[in-house]
mmCIF file of C-alpha atoms in Angstrom:
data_model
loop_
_atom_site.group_PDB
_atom_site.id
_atom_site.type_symbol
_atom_site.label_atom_id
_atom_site.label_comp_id
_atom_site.label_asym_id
_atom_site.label_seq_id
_atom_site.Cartn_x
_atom_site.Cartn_y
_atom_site.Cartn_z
ATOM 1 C CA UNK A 1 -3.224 7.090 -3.173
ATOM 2 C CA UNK A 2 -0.147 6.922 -1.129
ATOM 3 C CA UNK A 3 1.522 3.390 -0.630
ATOM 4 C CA UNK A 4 4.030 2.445 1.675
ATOM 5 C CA UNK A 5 5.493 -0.664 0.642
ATOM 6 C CA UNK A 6 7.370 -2.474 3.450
ATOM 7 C CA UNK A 7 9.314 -5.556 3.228
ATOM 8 C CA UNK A 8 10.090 -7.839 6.083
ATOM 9 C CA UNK A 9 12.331 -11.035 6.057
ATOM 10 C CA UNK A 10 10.172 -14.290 6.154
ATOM 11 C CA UNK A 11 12.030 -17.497 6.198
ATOM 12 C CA UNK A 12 10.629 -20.170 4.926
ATOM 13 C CA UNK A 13 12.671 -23.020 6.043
ATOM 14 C CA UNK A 14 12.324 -26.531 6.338
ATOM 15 C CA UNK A 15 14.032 -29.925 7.836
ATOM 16 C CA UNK A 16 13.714 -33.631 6.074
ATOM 17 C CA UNK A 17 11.118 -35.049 7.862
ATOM 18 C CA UNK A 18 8.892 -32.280 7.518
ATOM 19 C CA UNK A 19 6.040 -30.807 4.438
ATOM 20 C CA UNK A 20 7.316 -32.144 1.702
ATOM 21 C CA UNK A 21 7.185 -35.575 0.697
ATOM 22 C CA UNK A 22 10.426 -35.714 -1.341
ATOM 23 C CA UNK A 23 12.820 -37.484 0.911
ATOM 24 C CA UNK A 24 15.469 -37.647 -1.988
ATOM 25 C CA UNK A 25 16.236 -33.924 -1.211
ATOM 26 C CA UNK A 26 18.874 -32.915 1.163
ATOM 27 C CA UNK A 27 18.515 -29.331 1.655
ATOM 28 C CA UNK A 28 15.434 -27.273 2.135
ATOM 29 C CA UNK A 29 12.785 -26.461 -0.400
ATOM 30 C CA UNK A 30 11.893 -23.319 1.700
ATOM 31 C CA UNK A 31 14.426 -20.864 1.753
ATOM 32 C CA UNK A 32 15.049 -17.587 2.608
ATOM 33 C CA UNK A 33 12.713 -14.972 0.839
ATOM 34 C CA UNK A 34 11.621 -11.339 0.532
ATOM 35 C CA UNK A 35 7.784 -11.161 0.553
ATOM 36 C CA UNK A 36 5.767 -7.768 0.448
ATOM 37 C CA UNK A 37 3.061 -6.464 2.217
ATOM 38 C CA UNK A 38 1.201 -3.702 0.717
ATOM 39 C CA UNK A 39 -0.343 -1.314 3.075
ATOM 40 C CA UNK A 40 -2.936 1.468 0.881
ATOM 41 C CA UNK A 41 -4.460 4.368 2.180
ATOM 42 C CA UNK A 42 -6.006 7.089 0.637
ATOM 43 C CA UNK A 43 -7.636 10.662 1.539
ATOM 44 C CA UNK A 44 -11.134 11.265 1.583
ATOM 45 C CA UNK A 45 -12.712 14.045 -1.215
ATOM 46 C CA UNK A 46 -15.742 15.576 -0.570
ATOM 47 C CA UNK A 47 -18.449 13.037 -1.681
ATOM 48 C CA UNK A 48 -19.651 13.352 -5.545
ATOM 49 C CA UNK A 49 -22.639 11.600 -7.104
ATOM 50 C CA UNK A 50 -21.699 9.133 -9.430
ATOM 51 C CA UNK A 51 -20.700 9.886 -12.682
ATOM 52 C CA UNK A 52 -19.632 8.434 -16.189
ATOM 53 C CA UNK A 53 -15.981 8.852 -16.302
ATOM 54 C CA UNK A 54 -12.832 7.419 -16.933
ATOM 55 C CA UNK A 55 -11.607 8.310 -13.545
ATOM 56 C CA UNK A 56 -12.278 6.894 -10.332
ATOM 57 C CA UNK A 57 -12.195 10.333 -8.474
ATOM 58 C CA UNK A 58 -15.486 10.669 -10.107
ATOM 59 C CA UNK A 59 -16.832 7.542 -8.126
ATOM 60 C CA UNK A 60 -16.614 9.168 -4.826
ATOM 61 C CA UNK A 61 -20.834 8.697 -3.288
ATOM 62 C CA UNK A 62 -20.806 5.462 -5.263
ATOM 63 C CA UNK A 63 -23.315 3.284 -3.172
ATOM 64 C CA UNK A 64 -21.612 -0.304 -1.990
ATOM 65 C CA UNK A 65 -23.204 -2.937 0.207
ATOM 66 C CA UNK A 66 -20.959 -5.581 1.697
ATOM 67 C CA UNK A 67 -22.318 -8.875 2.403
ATOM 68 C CA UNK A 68 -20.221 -11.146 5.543
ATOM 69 C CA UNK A 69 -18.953 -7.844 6.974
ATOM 70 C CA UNK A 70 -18.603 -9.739 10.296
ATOM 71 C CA UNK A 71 -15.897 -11.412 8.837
ATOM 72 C CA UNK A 72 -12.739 -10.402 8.498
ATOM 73 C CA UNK A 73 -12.658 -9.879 4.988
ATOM 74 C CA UNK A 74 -15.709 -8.258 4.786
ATOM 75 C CA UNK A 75 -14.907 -5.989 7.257
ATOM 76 C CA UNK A 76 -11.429 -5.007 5.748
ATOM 77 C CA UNK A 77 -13.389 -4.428 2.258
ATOM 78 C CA UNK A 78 -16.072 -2.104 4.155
ATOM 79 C CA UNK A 79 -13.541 -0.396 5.883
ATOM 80 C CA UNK A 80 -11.473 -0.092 2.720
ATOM 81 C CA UNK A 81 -14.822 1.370 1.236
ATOM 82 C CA UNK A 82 -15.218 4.337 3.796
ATOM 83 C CA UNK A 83 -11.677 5.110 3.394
ATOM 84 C CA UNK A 84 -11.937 5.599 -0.685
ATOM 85 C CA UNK A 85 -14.925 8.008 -0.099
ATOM 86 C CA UNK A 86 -17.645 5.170 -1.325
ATOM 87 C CA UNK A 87 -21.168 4.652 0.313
ATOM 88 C CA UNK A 88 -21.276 2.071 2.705
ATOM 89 C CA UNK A 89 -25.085 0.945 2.904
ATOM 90 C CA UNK A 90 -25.398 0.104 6.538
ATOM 91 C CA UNK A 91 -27.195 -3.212 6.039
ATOM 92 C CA UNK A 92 -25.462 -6.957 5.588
ATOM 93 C CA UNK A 93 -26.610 -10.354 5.522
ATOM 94 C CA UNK A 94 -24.932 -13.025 7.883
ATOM 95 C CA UNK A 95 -25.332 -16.677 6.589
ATOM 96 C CA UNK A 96 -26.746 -17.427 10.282
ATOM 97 C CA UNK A 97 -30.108 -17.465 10.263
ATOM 98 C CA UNK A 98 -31.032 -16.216 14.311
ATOM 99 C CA UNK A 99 -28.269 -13.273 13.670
ATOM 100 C CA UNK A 100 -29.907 -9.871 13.620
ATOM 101 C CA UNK A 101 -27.500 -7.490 15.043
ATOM 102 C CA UNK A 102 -25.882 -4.420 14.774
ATOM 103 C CA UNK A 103 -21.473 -3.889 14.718
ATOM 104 C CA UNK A 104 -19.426 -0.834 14.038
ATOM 105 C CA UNK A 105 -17.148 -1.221 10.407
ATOM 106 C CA UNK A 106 -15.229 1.705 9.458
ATOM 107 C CA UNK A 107 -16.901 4.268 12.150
ATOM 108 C CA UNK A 108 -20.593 2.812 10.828
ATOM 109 C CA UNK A 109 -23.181 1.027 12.518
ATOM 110 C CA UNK A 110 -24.362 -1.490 10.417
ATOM 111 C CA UNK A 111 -27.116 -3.721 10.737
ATOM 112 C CA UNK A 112 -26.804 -7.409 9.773
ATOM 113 C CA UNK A 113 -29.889 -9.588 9.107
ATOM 114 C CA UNK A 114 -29.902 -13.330 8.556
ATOM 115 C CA UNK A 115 -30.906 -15.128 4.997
ATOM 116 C CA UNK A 116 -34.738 -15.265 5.259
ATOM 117 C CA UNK A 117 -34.763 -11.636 5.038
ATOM 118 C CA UNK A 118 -32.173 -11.014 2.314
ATOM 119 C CA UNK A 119 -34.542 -10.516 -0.853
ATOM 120 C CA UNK A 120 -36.923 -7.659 1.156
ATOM 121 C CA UNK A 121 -34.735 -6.290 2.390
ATOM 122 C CA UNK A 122 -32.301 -6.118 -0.792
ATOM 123 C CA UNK A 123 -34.520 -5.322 -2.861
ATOM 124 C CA UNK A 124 -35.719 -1.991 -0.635
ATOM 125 C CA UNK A 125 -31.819 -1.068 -0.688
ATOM 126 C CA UNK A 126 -32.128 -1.319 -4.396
ATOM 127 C CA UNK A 127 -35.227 0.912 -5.121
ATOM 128 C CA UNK A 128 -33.102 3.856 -3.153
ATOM 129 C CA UNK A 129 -29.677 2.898 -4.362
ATOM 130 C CA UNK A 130 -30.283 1.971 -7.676
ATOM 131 C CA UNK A 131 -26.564 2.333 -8.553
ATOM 132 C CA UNK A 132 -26.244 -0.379 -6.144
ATOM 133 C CA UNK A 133 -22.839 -2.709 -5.874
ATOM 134 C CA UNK A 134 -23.222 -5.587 -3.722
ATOM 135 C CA UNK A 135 -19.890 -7.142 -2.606
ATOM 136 C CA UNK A 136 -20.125 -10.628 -1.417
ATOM 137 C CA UNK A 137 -17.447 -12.130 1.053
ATOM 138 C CA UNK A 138 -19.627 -14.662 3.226
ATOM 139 C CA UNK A 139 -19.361 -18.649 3.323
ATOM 140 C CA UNK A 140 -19.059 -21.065 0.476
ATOM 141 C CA UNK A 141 -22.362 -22.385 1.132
ATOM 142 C CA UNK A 142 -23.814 -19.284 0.272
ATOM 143 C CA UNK A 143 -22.076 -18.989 -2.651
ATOM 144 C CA UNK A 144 -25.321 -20.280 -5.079
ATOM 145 C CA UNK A 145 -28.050 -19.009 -2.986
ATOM 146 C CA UNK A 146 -26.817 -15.445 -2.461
ATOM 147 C CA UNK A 147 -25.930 -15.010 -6.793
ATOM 148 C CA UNK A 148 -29.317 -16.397 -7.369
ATOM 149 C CA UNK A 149 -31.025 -13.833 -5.208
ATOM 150 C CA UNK A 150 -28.203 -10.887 -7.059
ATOM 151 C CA UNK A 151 -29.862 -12.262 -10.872
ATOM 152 C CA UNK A 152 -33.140 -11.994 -9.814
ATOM 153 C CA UNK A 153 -33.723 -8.707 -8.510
ATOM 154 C CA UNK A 154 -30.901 -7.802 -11.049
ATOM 155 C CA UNK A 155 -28.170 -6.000 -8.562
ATOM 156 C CA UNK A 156 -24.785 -5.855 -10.092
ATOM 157 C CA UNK A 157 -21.822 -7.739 -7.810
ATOM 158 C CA UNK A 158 -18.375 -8.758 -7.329
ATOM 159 C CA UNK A 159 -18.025 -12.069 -5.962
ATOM 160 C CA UNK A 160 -15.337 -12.311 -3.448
ATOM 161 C CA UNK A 161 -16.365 -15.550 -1.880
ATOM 162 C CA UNK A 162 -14.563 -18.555 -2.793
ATOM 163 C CA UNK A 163 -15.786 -21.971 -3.335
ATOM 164 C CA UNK A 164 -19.590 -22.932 -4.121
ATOM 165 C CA UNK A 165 -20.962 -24.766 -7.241
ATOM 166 C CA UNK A 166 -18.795 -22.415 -9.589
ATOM 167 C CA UNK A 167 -20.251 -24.216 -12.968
ATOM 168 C CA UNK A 168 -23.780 -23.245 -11.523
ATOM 169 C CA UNK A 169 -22.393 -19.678 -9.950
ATOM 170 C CA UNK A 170 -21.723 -18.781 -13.979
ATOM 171 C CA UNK A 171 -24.777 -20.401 -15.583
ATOM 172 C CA UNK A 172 -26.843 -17.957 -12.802
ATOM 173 C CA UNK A 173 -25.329 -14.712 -14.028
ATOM 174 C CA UNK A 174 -25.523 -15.960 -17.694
ATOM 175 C CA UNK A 175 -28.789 -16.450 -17.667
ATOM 176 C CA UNK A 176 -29.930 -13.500 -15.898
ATOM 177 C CA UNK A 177 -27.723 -11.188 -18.289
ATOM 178 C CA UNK A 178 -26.585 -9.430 -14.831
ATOM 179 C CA UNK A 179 -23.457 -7.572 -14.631
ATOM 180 C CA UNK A 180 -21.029 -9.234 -12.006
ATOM 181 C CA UNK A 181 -17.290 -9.823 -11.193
ATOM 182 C CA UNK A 182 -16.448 -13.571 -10.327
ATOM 183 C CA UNK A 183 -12.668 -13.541 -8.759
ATOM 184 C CA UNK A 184 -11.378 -16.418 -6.360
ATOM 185 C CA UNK A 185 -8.471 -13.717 -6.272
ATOM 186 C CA UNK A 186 -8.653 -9.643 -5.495
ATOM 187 C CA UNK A 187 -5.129 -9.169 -4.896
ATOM 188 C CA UNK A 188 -4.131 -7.059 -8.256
ATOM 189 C CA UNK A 189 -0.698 -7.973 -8.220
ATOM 190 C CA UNK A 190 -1.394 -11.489 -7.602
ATOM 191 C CA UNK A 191 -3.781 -11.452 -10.467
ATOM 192 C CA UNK A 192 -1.029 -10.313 -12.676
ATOM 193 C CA UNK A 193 0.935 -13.219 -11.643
ATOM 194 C CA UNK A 194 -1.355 -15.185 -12.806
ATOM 195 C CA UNK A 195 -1.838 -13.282 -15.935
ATOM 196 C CA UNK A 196 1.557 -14.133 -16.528
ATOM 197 C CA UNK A 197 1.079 -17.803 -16.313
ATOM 198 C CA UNK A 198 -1.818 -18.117 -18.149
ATOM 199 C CA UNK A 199 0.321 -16.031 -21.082
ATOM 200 C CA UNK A 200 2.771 -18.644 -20.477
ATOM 201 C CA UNK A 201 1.033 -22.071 -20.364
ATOM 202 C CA UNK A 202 -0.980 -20.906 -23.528
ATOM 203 C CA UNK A 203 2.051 -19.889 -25.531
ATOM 204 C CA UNK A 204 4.391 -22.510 -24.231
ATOM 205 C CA UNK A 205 2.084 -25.606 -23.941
ATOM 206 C CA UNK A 206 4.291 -29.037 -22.508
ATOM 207 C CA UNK A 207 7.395 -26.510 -22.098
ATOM 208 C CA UNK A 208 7.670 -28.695 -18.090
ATOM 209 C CA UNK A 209 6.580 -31.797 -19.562
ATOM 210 C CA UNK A 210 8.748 -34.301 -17.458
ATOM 211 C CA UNK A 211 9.034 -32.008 -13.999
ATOM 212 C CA UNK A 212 7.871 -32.689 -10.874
ATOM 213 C CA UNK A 213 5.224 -30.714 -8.816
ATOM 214 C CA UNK A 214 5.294 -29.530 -5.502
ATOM 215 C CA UNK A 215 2.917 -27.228 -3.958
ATOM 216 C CA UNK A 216 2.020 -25.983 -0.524
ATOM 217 C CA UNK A 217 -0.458 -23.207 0.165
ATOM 218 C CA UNK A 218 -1.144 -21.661 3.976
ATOM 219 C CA UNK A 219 -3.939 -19.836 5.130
ATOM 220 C CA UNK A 220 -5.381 -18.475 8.292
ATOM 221 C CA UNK A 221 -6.700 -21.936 10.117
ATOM 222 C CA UNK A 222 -10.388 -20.166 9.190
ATOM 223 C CA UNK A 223 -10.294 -20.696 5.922
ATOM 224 C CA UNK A 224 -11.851 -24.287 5.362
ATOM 225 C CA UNK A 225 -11.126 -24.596 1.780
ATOM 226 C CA UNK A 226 -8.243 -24.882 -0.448
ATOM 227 C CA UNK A 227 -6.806 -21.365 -2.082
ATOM 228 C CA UNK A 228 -8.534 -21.142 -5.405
ATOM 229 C CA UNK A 229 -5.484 -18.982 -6.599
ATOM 230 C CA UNK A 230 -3.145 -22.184 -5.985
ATOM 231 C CA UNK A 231 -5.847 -24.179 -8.068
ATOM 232 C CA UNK A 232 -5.056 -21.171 -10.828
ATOM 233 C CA UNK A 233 -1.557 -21.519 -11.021
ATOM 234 C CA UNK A 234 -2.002 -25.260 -11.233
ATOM 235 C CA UNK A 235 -4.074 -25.427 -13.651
ATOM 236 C CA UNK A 236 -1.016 -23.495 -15.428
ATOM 237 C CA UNK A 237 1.340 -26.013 -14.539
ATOM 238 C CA UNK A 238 -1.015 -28.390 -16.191
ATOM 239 C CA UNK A 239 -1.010 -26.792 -19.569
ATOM 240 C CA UNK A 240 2.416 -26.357 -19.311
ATOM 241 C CA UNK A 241 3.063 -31.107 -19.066
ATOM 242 C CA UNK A 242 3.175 -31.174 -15.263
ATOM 243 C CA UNK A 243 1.262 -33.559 -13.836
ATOM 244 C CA UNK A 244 -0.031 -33.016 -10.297
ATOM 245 C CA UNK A 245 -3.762 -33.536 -8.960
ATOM 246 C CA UNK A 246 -5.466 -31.320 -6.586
ATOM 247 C CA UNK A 247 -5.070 -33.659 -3.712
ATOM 248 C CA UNK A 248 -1.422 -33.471 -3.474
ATOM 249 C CA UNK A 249 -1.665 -30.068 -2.618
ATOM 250 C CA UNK A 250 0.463 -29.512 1.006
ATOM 251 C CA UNK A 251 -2.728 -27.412 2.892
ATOM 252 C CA UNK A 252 -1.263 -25.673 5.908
ATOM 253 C CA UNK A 253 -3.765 -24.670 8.343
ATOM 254 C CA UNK A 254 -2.028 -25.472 11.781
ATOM 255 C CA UNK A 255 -0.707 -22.312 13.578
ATOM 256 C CA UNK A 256 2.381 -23.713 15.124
ATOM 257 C CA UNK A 257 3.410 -25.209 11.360
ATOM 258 C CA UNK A 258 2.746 -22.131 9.716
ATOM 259 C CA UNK A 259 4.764 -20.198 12.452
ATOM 260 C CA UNK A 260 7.463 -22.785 12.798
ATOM 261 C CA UNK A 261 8.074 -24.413 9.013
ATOM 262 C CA UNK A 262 6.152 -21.945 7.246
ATOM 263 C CA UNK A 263 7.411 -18.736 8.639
ATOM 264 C CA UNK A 264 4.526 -16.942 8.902
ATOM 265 C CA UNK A 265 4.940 -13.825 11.869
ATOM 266 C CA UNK A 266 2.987 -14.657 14.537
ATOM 267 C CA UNK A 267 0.893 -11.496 14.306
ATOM 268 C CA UNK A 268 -0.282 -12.093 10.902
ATOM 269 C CA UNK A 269 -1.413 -16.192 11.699
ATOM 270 C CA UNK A 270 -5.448 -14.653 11.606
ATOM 271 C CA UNK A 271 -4.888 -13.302 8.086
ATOM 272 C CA UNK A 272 -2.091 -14.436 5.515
ATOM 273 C CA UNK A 273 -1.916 -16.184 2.041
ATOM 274 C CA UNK A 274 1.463 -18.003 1.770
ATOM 275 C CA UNK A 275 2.094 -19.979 -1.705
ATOM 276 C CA UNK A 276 5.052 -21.839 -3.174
ATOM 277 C CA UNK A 277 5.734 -23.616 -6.238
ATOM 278 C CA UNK A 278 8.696 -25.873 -6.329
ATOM 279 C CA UNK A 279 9.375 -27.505 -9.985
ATOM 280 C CA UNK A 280 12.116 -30.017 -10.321
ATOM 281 C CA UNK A 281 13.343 -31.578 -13.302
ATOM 282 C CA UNK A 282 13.081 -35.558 -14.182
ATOM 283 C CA UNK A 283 16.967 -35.729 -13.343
ATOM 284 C CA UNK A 284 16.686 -34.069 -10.297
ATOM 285 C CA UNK A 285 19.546 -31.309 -12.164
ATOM 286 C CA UNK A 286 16.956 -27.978 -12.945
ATOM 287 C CA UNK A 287 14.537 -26.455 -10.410
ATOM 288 C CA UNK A 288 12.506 -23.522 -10.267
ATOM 289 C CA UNK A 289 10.184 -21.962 -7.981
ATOM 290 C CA UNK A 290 7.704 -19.578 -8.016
ATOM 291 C CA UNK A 291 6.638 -17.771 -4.682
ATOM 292 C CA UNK A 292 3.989 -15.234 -3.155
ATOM 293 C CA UNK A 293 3.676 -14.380 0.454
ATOM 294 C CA UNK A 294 0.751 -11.739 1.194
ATOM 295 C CA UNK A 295 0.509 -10.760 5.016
ATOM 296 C CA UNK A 296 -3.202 -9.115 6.278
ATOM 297 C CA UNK A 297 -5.912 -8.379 3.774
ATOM 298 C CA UNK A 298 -5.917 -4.379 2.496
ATOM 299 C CA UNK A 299 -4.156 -5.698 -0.850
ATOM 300 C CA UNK A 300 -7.274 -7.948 -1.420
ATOM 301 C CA UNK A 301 -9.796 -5.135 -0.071
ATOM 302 C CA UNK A 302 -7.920 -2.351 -2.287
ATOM 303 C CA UNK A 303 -8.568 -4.640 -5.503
ATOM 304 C CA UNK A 304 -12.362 -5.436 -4.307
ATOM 305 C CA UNK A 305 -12.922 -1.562 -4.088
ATOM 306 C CA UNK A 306 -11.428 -1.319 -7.599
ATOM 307 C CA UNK A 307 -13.063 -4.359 -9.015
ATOM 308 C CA UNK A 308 -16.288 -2.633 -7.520
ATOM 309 C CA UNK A 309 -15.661 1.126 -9.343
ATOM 310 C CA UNK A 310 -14.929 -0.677 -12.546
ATOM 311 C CA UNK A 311 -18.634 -2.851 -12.383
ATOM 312 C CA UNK A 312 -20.130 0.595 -11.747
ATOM 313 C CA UNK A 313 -18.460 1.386 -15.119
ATOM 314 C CA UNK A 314 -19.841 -1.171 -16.816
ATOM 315 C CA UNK A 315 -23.088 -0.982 -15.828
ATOM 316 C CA UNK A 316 -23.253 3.240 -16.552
ATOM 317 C CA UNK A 317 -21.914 2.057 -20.268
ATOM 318 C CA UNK A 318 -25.084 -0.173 -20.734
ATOM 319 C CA UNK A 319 -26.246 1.707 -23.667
ATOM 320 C CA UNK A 320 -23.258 0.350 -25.377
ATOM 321 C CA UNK A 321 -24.757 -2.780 -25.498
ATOM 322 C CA UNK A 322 -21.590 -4.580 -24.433
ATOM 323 C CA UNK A 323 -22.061 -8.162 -25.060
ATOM 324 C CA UNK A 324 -19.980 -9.182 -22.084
ATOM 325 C CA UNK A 325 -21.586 -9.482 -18.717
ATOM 326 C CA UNK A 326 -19.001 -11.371 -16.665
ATOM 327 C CA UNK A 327 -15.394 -9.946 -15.853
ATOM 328 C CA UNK A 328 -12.646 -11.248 -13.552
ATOM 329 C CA UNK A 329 -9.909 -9.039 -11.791
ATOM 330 C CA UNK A 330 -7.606 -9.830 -15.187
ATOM 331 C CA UNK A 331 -10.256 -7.621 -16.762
ATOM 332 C CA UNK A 332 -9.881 -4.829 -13.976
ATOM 333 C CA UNK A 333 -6.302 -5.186 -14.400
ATOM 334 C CA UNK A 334 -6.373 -4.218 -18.666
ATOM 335 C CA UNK A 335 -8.549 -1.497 -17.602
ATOM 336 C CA UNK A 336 -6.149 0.672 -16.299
ATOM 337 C CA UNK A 337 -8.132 2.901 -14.621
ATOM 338 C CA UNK A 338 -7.511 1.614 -10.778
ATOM 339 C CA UNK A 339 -6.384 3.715 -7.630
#
């Protein structure tokens, strides 16, 4: 895979009276910062069927379908698929019910159908593909429904989509004993910042007991909930003797703030993931802050192809009799084995 790794100047800057509600600080939280944007591609091989191995060359032919490919993440992730050599099944489901249409994704026409046909129609797919890999990047509210129809007719996924009932989204897969990826997060190197944390808050519980918490988070003005990977690193924070509730959580969603305070280019306002972190210490004398900027999607796509190539492994190694049934891209990560 050949990456070009390109790093443009973003500067996050910001006056008084604006984000933050600290008005005891004089300067600027935001500063100036480096942030990268990872841009992947990678030749086609002639296609292979799939096969047991510890390499993902030997995935090439693997059969994927992509549910919410008219959005933009589910288009990046079907496009991303066609580029690593994969089979893109030309069918989705759309969470709109009066939707049956057909779009072009990565040179393919593909056909998208509306919820009340998803289990015939799924289920058909999975009698001819029945090394099936359903990726799931639709709506929130579709979260539930869509796993519950996955269990039943027992199609292994990776589940892209944030928000839903997540306490019921794991009790589903538990009890169906399918095999499935559950990630609010497919960026890999995001995932092993959070790694990190987690390391951290478990071996040095309280070690911030005392700080302060800030936290702002901006997303593309589509995305209607709050990042689950800020929720993450919270939770870290937590663990660590921060105190800070969900609410207080500065959620950035207005284009001219995210261009203006934010600094987010203007060309990447439809797709970017901006996230600070801004401790400060009880005496206002120690800070730190922890910071990831992601511009466009193909670092989250890249890890969704990965995170689908290493289900595909799991499921071959059945006859193993693994216990474990549900991973998370941490467990990608300590595989090793990714593009």
């Amino acid at each position: 895979m050949a990456v070009v790794l390109k790093v443009p100047i973003n500067i996050f800057q910001q006056e008084r009276s604006s984000l933050f509600s600290n008005a005891q600080r004089n300067s600027s939280i935001i500063r100036k910062r480096r942030s990268t944007v990872l841009e992947s591609s990678m030749s086609i091989t002639p296609v292979q069927h799939l096969e047991n191995s510890s390499t993902s060359s030997h995935y090439i032919g693997l059969p994927i379908m992509v549910n919410g490919c008219t959005g933009k993440m589910g288009k990046a992730v079907s496009e991303a698929a066609v580029s690593a050599g994969l089979h893109l099944i030309p069918v989705s489901f759309s969470s709109a019910e009066d939707i049956v249409q057909t779009i072009q994704v990565g040179g393919k026409d593909i056909q998208v159908h509306g919820p009340s046909e998803r289990e015939s129609i799924l289920s058909s797919i999975f009698d001819d593909y029945p090394d099936l890999i359903v990726v799931d990047y639709t709506v929130p509210a579709a979260v539930n429904d869509n796993a519950q129809l996955y269990c039943k007719l027992g199609v292994p996924f990776v589940m892209g989509t944030t928000g839903g009932n997540r306490e019921r989204l794991y009790k589903t897969v538990e009890d169906s004993k399918v095999y499935a990826i559950i990630s609010p997060q497919m960026g890999k190197q995001v995932v092993a910042f959070l790694a990190a944390m987690e390391i951290m808050s478990e071996q040095f519980p309280g070690a911030f007991s005392g700080y302060s918490l800030q936290v702002m988070e901006s997303h593309q003005a589509s995305k209607l909930d709050t990042s689950g990977t800020a929720k993450a690193v919270i939770s870290c924070f937590q663990k660590l003797g921060v105190s800070f509730e969900l609410d207080q959580i500065q959620k950035i969603r207005d284009p001219r703030l995210q261009v203006e305070m934010v600094g987010v280019p203007e060309e990447h306002l439809s797709g970017h993931a901006f996230h600070m972190y801004h401790l400060t210490s009880p005496d206002e004398t120690v800070s730190f802050e922890f910071q990831h900027n992601v511009c466009g999607r193909s670092i989250y796509a890249e890890g969704t192809i990965d995170a689908a190539i290493f289900l595909a492994k799991k499921v071959l190694k059945v006859q193993s009799k693994a216990d474990k049934r549900i991973y998370n891209m941490i467990d990608v990560l300590r595989e090793g084995n990714m593009r």
